mmCIF file of C-alpha atoms and ligand atoms in Angstrom:
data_model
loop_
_atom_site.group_PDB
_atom_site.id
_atom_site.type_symbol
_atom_site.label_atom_id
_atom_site.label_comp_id
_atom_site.label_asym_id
_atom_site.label_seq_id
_atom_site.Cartn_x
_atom_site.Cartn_y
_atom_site.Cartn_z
ATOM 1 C CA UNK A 1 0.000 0.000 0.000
ATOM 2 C CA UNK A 2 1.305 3.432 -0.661
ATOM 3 C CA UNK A 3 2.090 5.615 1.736
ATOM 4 C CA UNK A 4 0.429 9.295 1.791
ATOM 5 C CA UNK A 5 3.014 11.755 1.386
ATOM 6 C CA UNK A 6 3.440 14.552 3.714
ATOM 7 C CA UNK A 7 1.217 16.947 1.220
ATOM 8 C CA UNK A 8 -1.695 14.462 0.770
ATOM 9 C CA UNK A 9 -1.897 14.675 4.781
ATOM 10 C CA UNK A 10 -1.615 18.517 5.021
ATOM 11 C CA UNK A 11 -4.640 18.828 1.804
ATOM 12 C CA UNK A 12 -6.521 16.254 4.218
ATOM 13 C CA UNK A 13 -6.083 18.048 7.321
ATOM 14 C CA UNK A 14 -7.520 21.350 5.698
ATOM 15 C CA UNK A 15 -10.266 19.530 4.403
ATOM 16 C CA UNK A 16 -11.195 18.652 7.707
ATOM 17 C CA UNK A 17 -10.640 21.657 9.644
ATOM 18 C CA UNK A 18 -12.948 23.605 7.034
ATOM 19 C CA UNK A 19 -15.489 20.852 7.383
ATOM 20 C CA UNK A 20 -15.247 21.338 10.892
ATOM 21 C CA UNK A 21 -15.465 25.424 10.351
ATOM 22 C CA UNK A 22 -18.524 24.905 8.875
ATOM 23 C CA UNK A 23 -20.643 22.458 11.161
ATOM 24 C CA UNK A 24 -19.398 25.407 13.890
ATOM 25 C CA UNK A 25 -20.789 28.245 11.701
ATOM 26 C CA UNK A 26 -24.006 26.528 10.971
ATOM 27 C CA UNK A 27 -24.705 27.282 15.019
ATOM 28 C CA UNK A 28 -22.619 30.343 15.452
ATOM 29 C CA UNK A 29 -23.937 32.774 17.743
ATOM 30 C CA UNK A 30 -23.879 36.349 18.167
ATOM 31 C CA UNK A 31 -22.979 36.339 22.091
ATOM 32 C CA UNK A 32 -22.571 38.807 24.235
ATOM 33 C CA UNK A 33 -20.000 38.551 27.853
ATOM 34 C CA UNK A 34 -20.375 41.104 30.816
ATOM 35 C CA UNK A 35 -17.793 40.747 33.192
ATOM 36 C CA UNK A 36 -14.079 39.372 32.415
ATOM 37 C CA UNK A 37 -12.164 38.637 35.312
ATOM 38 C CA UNK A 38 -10.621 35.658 36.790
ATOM 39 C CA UNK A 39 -13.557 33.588 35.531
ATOM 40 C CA UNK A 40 -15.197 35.580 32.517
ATOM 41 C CA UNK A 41 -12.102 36.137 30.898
ATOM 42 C CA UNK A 42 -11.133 32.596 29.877
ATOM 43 C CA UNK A 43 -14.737 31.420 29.725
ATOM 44 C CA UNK A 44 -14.765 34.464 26.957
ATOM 45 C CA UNK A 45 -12.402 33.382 25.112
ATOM 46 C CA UNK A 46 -13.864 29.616 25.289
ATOM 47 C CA UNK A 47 -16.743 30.645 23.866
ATOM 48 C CA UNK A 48 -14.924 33.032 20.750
ATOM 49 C CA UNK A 49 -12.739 29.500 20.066
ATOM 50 C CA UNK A 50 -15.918 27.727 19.156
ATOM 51 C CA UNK A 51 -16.592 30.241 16.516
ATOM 52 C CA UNK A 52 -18.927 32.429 18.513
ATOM 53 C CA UNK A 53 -19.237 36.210 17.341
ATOM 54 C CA UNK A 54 -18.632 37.843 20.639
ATOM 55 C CA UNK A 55 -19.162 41.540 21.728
ATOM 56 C CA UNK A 56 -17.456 42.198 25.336
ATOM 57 C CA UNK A 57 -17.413 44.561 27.877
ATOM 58 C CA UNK A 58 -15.893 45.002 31.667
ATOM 59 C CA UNK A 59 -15.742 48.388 33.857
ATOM 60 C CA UNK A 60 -11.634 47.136 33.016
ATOM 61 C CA UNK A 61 -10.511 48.459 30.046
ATOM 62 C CA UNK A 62 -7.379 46.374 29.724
ATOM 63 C CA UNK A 63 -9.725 42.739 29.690
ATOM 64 C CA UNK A 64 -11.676 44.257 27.042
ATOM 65 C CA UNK A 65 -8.829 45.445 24.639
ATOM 66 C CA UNK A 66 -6.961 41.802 25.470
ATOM 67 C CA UNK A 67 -10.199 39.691 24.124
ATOM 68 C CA UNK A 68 -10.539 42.619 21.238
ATOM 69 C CA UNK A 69 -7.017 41.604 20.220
ATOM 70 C CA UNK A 70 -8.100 38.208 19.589
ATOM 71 C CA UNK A 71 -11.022 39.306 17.684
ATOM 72 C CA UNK A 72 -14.133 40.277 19.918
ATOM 73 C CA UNK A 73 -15.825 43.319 19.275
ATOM 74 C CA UNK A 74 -14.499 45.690 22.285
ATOM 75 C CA UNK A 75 -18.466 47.582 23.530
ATOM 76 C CA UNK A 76 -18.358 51.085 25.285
ATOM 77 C CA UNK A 77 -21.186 49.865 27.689
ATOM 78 C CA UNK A 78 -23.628 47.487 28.059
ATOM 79 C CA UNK A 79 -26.416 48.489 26.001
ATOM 80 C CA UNK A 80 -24.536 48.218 22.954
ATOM 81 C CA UNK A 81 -23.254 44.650 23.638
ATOM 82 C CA UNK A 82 -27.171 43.980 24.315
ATOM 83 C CA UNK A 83 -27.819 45.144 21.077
ATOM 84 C CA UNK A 84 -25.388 43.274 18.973
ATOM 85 C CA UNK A 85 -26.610 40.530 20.578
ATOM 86 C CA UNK A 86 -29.182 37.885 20.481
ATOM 87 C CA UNK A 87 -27.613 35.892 24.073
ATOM 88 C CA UNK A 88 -26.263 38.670 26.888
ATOM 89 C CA UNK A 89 -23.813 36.309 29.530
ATOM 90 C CA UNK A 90 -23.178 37.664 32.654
ATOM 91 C CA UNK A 91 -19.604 37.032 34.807
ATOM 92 C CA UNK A 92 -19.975 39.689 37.752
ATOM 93 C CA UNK A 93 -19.258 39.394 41.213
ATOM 94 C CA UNK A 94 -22.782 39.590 43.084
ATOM 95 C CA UNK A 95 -26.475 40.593 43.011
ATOM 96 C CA UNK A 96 -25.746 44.101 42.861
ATOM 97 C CA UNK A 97 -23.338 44.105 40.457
ATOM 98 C CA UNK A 98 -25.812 41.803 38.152
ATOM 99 C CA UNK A 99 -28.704 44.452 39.034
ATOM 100 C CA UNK A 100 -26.295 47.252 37.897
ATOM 101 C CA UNK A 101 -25.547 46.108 34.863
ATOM 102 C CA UNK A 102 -28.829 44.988 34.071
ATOM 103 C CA UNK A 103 -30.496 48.463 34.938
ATOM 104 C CA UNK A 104 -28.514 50.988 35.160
ATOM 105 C CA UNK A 105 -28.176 53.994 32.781
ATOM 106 C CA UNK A 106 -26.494 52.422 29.415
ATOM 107 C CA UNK A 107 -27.097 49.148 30.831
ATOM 108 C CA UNK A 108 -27.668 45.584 29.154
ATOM 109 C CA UNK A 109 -31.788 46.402 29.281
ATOM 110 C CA UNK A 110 -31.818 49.568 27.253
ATOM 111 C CA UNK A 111 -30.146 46.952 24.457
ATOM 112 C CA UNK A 112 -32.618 44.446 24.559
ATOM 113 C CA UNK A 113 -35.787 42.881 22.879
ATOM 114 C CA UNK A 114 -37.951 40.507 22.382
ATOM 115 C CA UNK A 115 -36.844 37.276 21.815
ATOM 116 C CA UNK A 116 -33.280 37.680 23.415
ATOM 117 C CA UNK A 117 -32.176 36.062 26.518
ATOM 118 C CA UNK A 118 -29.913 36.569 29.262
ATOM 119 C CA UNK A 119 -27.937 33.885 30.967
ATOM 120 C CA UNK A 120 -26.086 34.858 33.981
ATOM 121 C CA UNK A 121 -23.079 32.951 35.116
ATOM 122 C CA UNK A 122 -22.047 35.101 38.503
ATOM 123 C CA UNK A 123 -22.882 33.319 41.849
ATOM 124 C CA UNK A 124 -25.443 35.532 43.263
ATOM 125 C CA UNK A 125 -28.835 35.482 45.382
ATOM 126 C CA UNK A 126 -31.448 32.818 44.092
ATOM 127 C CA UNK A 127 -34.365 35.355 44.878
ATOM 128 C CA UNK A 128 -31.819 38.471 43.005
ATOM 129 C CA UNK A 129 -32.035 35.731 40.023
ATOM 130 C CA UNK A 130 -36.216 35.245 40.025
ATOM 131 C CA UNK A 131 -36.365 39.513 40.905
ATOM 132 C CA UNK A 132 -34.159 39.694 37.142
ATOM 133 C CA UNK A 133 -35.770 37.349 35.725
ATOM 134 C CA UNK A 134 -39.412 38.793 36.512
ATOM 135 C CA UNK A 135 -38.499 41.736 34.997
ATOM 136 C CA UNK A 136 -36.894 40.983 31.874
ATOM 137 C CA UNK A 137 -39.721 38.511 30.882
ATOM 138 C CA UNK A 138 -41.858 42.286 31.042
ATOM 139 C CA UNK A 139 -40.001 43.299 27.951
ATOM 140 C CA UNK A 140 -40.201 39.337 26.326
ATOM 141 C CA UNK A 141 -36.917 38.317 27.006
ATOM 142 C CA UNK A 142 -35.654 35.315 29.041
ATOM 143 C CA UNK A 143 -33.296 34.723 31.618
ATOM 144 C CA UNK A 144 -31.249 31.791 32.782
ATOM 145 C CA UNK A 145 -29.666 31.516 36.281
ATOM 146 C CA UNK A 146 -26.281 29.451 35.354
ATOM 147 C CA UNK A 147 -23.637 29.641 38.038
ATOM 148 C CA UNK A 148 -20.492 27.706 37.593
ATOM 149 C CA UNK A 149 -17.877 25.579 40.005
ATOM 150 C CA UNK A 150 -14.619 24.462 38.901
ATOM 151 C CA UNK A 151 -12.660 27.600 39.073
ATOM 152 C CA UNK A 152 -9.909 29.473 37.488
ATOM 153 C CA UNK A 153 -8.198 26.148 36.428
ATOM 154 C CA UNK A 154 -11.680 24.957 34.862
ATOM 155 C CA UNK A 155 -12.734 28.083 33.461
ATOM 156 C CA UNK A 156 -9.162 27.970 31.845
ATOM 157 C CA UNK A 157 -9.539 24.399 30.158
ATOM 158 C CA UNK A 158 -13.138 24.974 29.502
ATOM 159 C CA UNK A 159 -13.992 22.294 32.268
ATOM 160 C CA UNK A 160 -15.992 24.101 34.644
ATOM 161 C CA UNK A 161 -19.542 22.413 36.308
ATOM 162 C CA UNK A 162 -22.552 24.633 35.023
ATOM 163 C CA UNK A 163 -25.930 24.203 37.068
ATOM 164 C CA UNK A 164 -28.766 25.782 35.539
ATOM 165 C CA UNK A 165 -31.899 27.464 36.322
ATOM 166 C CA UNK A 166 -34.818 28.954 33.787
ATOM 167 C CA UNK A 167 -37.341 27.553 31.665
ATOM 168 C CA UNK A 168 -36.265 23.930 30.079
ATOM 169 C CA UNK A 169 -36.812 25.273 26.470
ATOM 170 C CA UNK A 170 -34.483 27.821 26.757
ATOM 171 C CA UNK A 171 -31.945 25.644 28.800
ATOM 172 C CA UNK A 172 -31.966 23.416 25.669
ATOM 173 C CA UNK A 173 -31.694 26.326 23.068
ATOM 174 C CA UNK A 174 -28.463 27.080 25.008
ATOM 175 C CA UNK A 175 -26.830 23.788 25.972
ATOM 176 C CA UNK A 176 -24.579 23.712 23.524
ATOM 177 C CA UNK A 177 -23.328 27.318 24.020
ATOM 178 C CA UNK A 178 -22.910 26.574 27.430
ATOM 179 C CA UNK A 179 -20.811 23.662 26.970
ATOM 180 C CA UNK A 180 -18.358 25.350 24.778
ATOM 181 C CA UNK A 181 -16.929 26.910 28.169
ATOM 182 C CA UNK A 182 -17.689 23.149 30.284
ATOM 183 C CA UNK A 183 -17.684 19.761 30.492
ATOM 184 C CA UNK A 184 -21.131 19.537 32.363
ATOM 185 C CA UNK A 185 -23.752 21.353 32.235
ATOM 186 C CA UNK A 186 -26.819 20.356 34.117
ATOM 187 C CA UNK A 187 -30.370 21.747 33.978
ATOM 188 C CA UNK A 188 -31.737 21.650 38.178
ATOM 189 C CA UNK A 189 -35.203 23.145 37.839
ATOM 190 C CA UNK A 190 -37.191 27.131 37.479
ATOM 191 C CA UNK A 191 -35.475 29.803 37.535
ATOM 192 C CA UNK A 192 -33.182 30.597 41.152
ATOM 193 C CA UNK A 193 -32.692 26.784 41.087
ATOM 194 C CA UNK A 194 -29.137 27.178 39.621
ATOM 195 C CA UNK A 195 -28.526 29.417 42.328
ATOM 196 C CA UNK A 196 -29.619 27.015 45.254
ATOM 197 C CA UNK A 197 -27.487 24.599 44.041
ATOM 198 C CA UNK A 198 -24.556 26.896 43.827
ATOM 199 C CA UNK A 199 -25.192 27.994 47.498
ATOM 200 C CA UNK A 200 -25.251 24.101 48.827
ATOM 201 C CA UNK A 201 -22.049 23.337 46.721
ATOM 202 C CA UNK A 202 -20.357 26.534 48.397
ATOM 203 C CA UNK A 203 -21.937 25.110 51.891
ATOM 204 C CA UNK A 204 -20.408 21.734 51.133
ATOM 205 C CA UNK A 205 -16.974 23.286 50.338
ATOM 206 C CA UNK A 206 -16.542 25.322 53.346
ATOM 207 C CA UNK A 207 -17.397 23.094 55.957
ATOM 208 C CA UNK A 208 -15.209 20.817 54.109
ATOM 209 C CA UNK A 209 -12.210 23.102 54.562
ATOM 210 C CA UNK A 210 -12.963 24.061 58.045
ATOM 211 C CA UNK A 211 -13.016 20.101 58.930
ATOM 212 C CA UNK A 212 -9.993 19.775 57.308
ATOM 213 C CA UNK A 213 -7.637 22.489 59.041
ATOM 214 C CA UNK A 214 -9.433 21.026 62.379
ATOM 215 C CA UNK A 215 -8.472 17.871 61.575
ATOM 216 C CA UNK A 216 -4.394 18.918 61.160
ATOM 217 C CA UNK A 217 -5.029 20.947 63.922
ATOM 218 C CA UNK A 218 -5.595 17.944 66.004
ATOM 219 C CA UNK A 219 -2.812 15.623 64.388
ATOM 220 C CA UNK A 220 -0.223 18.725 64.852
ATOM 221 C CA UNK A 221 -1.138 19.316 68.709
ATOM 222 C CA UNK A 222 -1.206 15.751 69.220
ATOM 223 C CA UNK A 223 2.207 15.378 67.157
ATOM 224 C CA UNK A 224 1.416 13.327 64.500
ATOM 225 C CA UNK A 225 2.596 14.866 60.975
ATOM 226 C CA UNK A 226 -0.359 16.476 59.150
ATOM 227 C CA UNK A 227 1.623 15.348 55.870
ATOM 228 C CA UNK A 228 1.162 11.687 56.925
ATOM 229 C CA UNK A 229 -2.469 12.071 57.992
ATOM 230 C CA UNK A 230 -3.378 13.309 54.265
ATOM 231 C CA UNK A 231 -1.316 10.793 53.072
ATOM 232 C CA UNK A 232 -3.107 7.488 55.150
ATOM 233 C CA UNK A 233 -6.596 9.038 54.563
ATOM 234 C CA UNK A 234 -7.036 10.680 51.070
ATOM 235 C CA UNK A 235 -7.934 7.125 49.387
ATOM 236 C CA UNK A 236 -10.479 6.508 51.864
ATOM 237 C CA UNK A 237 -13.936 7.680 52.971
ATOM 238 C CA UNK A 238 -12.476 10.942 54.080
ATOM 239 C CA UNK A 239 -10.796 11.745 50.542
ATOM 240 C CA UNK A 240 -12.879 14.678 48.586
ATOM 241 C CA UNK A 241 -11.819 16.730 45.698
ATOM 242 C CA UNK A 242 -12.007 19.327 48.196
ATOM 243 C CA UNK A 243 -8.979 17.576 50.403
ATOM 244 C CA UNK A 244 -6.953 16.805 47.150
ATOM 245 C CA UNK A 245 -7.046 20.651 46.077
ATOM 246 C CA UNK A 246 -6.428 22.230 49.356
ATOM 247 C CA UNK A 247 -4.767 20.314 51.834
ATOM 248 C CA UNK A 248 -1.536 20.280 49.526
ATOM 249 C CA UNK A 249 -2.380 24.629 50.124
ATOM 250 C CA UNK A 250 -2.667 24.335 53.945
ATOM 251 C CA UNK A 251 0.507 21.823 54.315
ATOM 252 C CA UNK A 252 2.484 24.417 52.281
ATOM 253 C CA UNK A 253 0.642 27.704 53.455
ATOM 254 C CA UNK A 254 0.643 28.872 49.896
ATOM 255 C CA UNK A 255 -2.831 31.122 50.322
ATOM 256 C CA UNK A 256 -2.614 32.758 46.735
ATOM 257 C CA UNK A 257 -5.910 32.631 45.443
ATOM 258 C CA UNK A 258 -8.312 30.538 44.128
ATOM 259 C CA UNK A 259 -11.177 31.716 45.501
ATOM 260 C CA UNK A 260 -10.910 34.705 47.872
ATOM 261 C CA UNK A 261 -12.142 34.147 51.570
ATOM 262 C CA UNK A 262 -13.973 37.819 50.680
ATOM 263 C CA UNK A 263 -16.316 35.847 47.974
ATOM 264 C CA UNK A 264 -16.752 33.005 49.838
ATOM 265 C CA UNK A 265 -18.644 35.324 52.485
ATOM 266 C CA UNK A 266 -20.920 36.202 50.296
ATOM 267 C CA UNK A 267 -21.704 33.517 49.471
ATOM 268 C CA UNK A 268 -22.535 32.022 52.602
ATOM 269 C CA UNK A 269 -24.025 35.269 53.161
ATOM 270 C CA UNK A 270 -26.286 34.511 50.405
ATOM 271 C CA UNK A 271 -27.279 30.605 51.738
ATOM 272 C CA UNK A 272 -27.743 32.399 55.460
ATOM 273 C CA UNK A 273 -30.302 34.828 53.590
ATOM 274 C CA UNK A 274 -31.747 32.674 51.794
ATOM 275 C CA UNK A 275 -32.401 30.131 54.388
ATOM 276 C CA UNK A 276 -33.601 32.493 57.333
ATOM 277 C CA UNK A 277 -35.872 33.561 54.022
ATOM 278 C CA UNK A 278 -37.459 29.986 53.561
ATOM 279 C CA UNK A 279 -37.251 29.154 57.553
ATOM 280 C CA UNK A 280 -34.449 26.551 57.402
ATOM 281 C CA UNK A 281 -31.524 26.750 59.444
ATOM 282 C CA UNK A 282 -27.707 26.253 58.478
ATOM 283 C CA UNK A 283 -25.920 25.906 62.126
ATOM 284 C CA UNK A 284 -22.739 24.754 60.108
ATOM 285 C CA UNK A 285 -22.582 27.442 57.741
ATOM 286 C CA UNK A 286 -23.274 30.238 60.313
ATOM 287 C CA UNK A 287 -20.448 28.664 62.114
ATOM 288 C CA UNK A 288 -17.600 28.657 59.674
ATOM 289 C CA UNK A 289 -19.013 32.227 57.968
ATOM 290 C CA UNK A 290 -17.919 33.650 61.655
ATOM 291 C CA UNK A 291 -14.408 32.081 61.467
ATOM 292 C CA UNK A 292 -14.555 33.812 58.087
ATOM 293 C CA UNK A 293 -15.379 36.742 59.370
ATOM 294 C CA UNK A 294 -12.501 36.908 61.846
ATOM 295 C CA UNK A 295 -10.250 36.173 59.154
ATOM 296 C CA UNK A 296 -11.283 39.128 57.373
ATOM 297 C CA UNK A 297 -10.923 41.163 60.770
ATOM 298 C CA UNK A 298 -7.527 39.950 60.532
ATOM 299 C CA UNK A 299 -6.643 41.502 56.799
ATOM 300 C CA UNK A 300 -7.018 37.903 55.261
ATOM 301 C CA UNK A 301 -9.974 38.843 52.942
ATOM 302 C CA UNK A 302 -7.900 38.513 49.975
ATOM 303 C CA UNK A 303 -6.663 35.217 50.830
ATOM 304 C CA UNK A 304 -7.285 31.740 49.343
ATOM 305 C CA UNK A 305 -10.657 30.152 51.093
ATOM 306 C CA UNK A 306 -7.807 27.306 52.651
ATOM 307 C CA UNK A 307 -6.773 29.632 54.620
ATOM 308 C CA UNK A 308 -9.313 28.798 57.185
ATOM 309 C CA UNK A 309 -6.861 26.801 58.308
ATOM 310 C CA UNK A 310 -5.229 30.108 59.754
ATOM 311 C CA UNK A 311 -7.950 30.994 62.260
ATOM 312 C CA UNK A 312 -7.415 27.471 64.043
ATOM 313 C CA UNK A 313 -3.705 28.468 63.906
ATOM 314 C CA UNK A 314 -4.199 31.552 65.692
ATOM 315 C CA UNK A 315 -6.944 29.668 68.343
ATOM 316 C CA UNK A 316 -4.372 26.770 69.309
ATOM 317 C CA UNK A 317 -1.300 28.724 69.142
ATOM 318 C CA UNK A 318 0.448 26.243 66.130
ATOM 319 C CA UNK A 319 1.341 26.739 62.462
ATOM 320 C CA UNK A 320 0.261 23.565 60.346
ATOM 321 C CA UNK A 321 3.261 22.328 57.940
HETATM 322 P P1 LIG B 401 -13.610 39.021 39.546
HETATM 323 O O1 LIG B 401 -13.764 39.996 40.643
HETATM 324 O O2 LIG B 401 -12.264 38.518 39.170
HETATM 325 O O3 LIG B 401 -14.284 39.596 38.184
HETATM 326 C C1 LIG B 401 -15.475 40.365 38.140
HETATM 327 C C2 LIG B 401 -15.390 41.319 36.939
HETATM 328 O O4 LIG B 401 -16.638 42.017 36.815
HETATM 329 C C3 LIG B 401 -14.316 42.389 37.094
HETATM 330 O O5 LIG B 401 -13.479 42.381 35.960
HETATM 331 C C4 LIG B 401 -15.113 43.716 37.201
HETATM 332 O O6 LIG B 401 -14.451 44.820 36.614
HETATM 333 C C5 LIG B 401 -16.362 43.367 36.427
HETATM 334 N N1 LIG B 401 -17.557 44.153 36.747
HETATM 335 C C6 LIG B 401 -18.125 44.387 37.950
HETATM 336 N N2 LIG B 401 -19.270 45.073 37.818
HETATM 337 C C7 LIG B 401 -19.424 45.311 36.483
HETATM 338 C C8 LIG B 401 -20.424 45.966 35.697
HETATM 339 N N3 LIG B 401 -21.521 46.509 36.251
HETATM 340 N N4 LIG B 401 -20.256 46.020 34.354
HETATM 341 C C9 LIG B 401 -19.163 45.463 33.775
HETATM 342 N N5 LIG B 401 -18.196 44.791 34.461
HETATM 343 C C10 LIG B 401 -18.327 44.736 35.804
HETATM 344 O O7 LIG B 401 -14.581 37.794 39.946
HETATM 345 P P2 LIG B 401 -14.477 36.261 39.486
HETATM 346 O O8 LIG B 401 -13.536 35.517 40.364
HETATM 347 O O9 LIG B 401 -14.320 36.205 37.994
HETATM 348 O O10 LIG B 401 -15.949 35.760 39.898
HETATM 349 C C11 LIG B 401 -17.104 36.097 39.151
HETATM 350 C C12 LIG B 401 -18.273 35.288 39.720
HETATM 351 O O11 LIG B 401 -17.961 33.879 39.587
HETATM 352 C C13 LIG B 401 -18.527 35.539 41.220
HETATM 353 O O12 LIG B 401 -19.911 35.497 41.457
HETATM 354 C C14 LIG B 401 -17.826 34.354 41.891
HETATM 355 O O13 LIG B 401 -18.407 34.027 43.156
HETATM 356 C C15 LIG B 401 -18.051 33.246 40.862
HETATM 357 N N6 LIG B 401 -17.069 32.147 40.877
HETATM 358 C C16 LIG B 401 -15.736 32.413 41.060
HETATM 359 C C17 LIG B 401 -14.843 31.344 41.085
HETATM 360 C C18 LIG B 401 -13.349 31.569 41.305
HETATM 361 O O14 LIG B 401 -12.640 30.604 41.575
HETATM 362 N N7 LIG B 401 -12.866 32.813 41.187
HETATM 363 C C19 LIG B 401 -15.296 30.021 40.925
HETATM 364 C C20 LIG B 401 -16.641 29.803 40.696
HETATM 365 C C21 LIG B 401 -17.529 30.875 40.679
#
């Protein structure tokens, strides 16, 4: 059998790649993205690699001229990404910031119409989410609740967990958009749903973290090596993605962010809410949101959310490493 030469593969590869180019433009998108920081810039630029036609804007001038340089259409505000638009994502800190750009003077609303939809990815109040969403479904136009987990690293390799709230139709219309910035994403119910389930994953993790640096707290006083304890117990019940990622952080006290201790509060400030809201109680959460609070007493608000592990530090008197 002959062997293809080096040409006949490069003719080949083109073929494909253009075959590829156009299955992508047959769904291509014109997409708008609010908010590029740690997490909306890479997700961004996930969404522009699958062929998307994006329009960007951030309060940050220097995120918006980066993803221009790689070919997004740089907006002045967020009307005008709204209207060059037919899909307006949302990466911004918390409710207020969401509301903001929503409302405000030259905001995403003054851009939109009928038929558009909004899908926003920040981690903010459920009942913030079903407020938004009640009001842009006034003017015809829905709204998705879509938080993510995964973080930086996920956002960066397009891996992240999205958990979504809104009507299913529009969920399904949107799927595939979603997944050009995830490897799950996961429809949980109406509209403030995706938020919920944000708020119990954020539970989940920080009672996780605080069990952890209790746990070396213990091994250290009692002078067993914290190293060794991870070791022995990661591979059994114990083990959680949460240990894996963090305990190598609190063995090493490297604190660099991650996920800031300052957004982690409000986020359990949003679950206390919320609960008190539906009459449920959260004694665990209300617990470890106080050791984050002293933490931020403490200047450590712009620390990694391992460094939880500092506040039993400064309780027993011990550094854990
Ligand atoms: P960030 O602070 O790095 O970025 C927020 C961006 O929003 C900034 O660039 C800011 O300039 C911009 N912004 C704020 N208000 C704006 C407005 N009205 N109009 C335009 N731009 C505006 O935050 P982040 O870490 O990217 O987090 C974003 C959301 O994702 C938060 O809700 C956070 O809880 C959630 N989240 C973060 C992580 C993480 O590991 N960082 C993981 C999962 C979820």
């Amino acid at each position: 059998m002959n062997k293809p030469s080096q040409a006949t593969d490069i003719v080949f590869t083109k073929k494909f790649i253009n075959h590829i180019y156009i299955w992508k433009g047959d769904s291509q998108m014109k997409v708008g993205f609010i908010g590029l920081g740690i997490m909306g810039r890479p997700m961004a630029k996930n969404v522009m690699k699958a062929g998307h036609e994006l329009t960007v804007f951030d309060f940050n001038k220097s995120a918006v001229e980066e993803l221009a340089g790689l070919g997004a259409y740089g907006a002045t505000n967020g009307k005008e990404v709204a209207e060059r638009s037919e899909v307006v994502i949302t990466m911004l800190p918390n409710s207020p910031h969401v509301k903001s750009a929503l409302f405000s003077e030259n905001g995403i609303a003054e851009g939109l119409s009928a038929g558009k939809t909004v899908i926003d990815m920040s981690s903010i109040s459920p009942v913030a989410s079903r407020e938004f969403s009640g009001e842009l479904e006034k003017m015809g136009v829905d709204f998705l609740d879509a938080p993510v987990s995964g973080g930086e690293p996920g956002a960066i390799a397009g891996t992240i967990a999205v958990m979504v709230g809104g009507k299913k139709e529009v969920f399904d219309k949107y799927y595939d958009l979603m997944m050009t910035m995830a490897s799950s994403v996961t429809y949980v119910g109406e509209v403030g749903a995706g938020n919920i389930t944000k708020l119990a994953n954020q539970i989940i993790v920080a009672v996780n973290i605080a069990a952890l640096s209790e746990a070396f707290t213990l091994a250290k006083k009692a002078g067993v090596d914290p190293n060794l304890v991870f070791e022995a117990i990661k591979g059994g019940l114990a083990g959680s993605t949460v240990m894996n990622q963090k305990a190598p952080k609190i063995l090493s006290r490297d604190f660099n962010p991650g996920f800031r201790i300052e957004l982690h509060i409000k986020d359990l400030q949003n679950a206390l809410d919320t609960s008190h809201s539906i009459h449920s109680t959260l004694p665990l959460t209300s617990q470890v949101m106080e050791m984050m609070q002293a933490l931020k007493i403490d200047g450590n608000e712009k620390d990694d959310h391992s460094a939880l592990a500092k506040f039993y530090e400064k309780i027993n008197n011990i550094t854990i490493d």
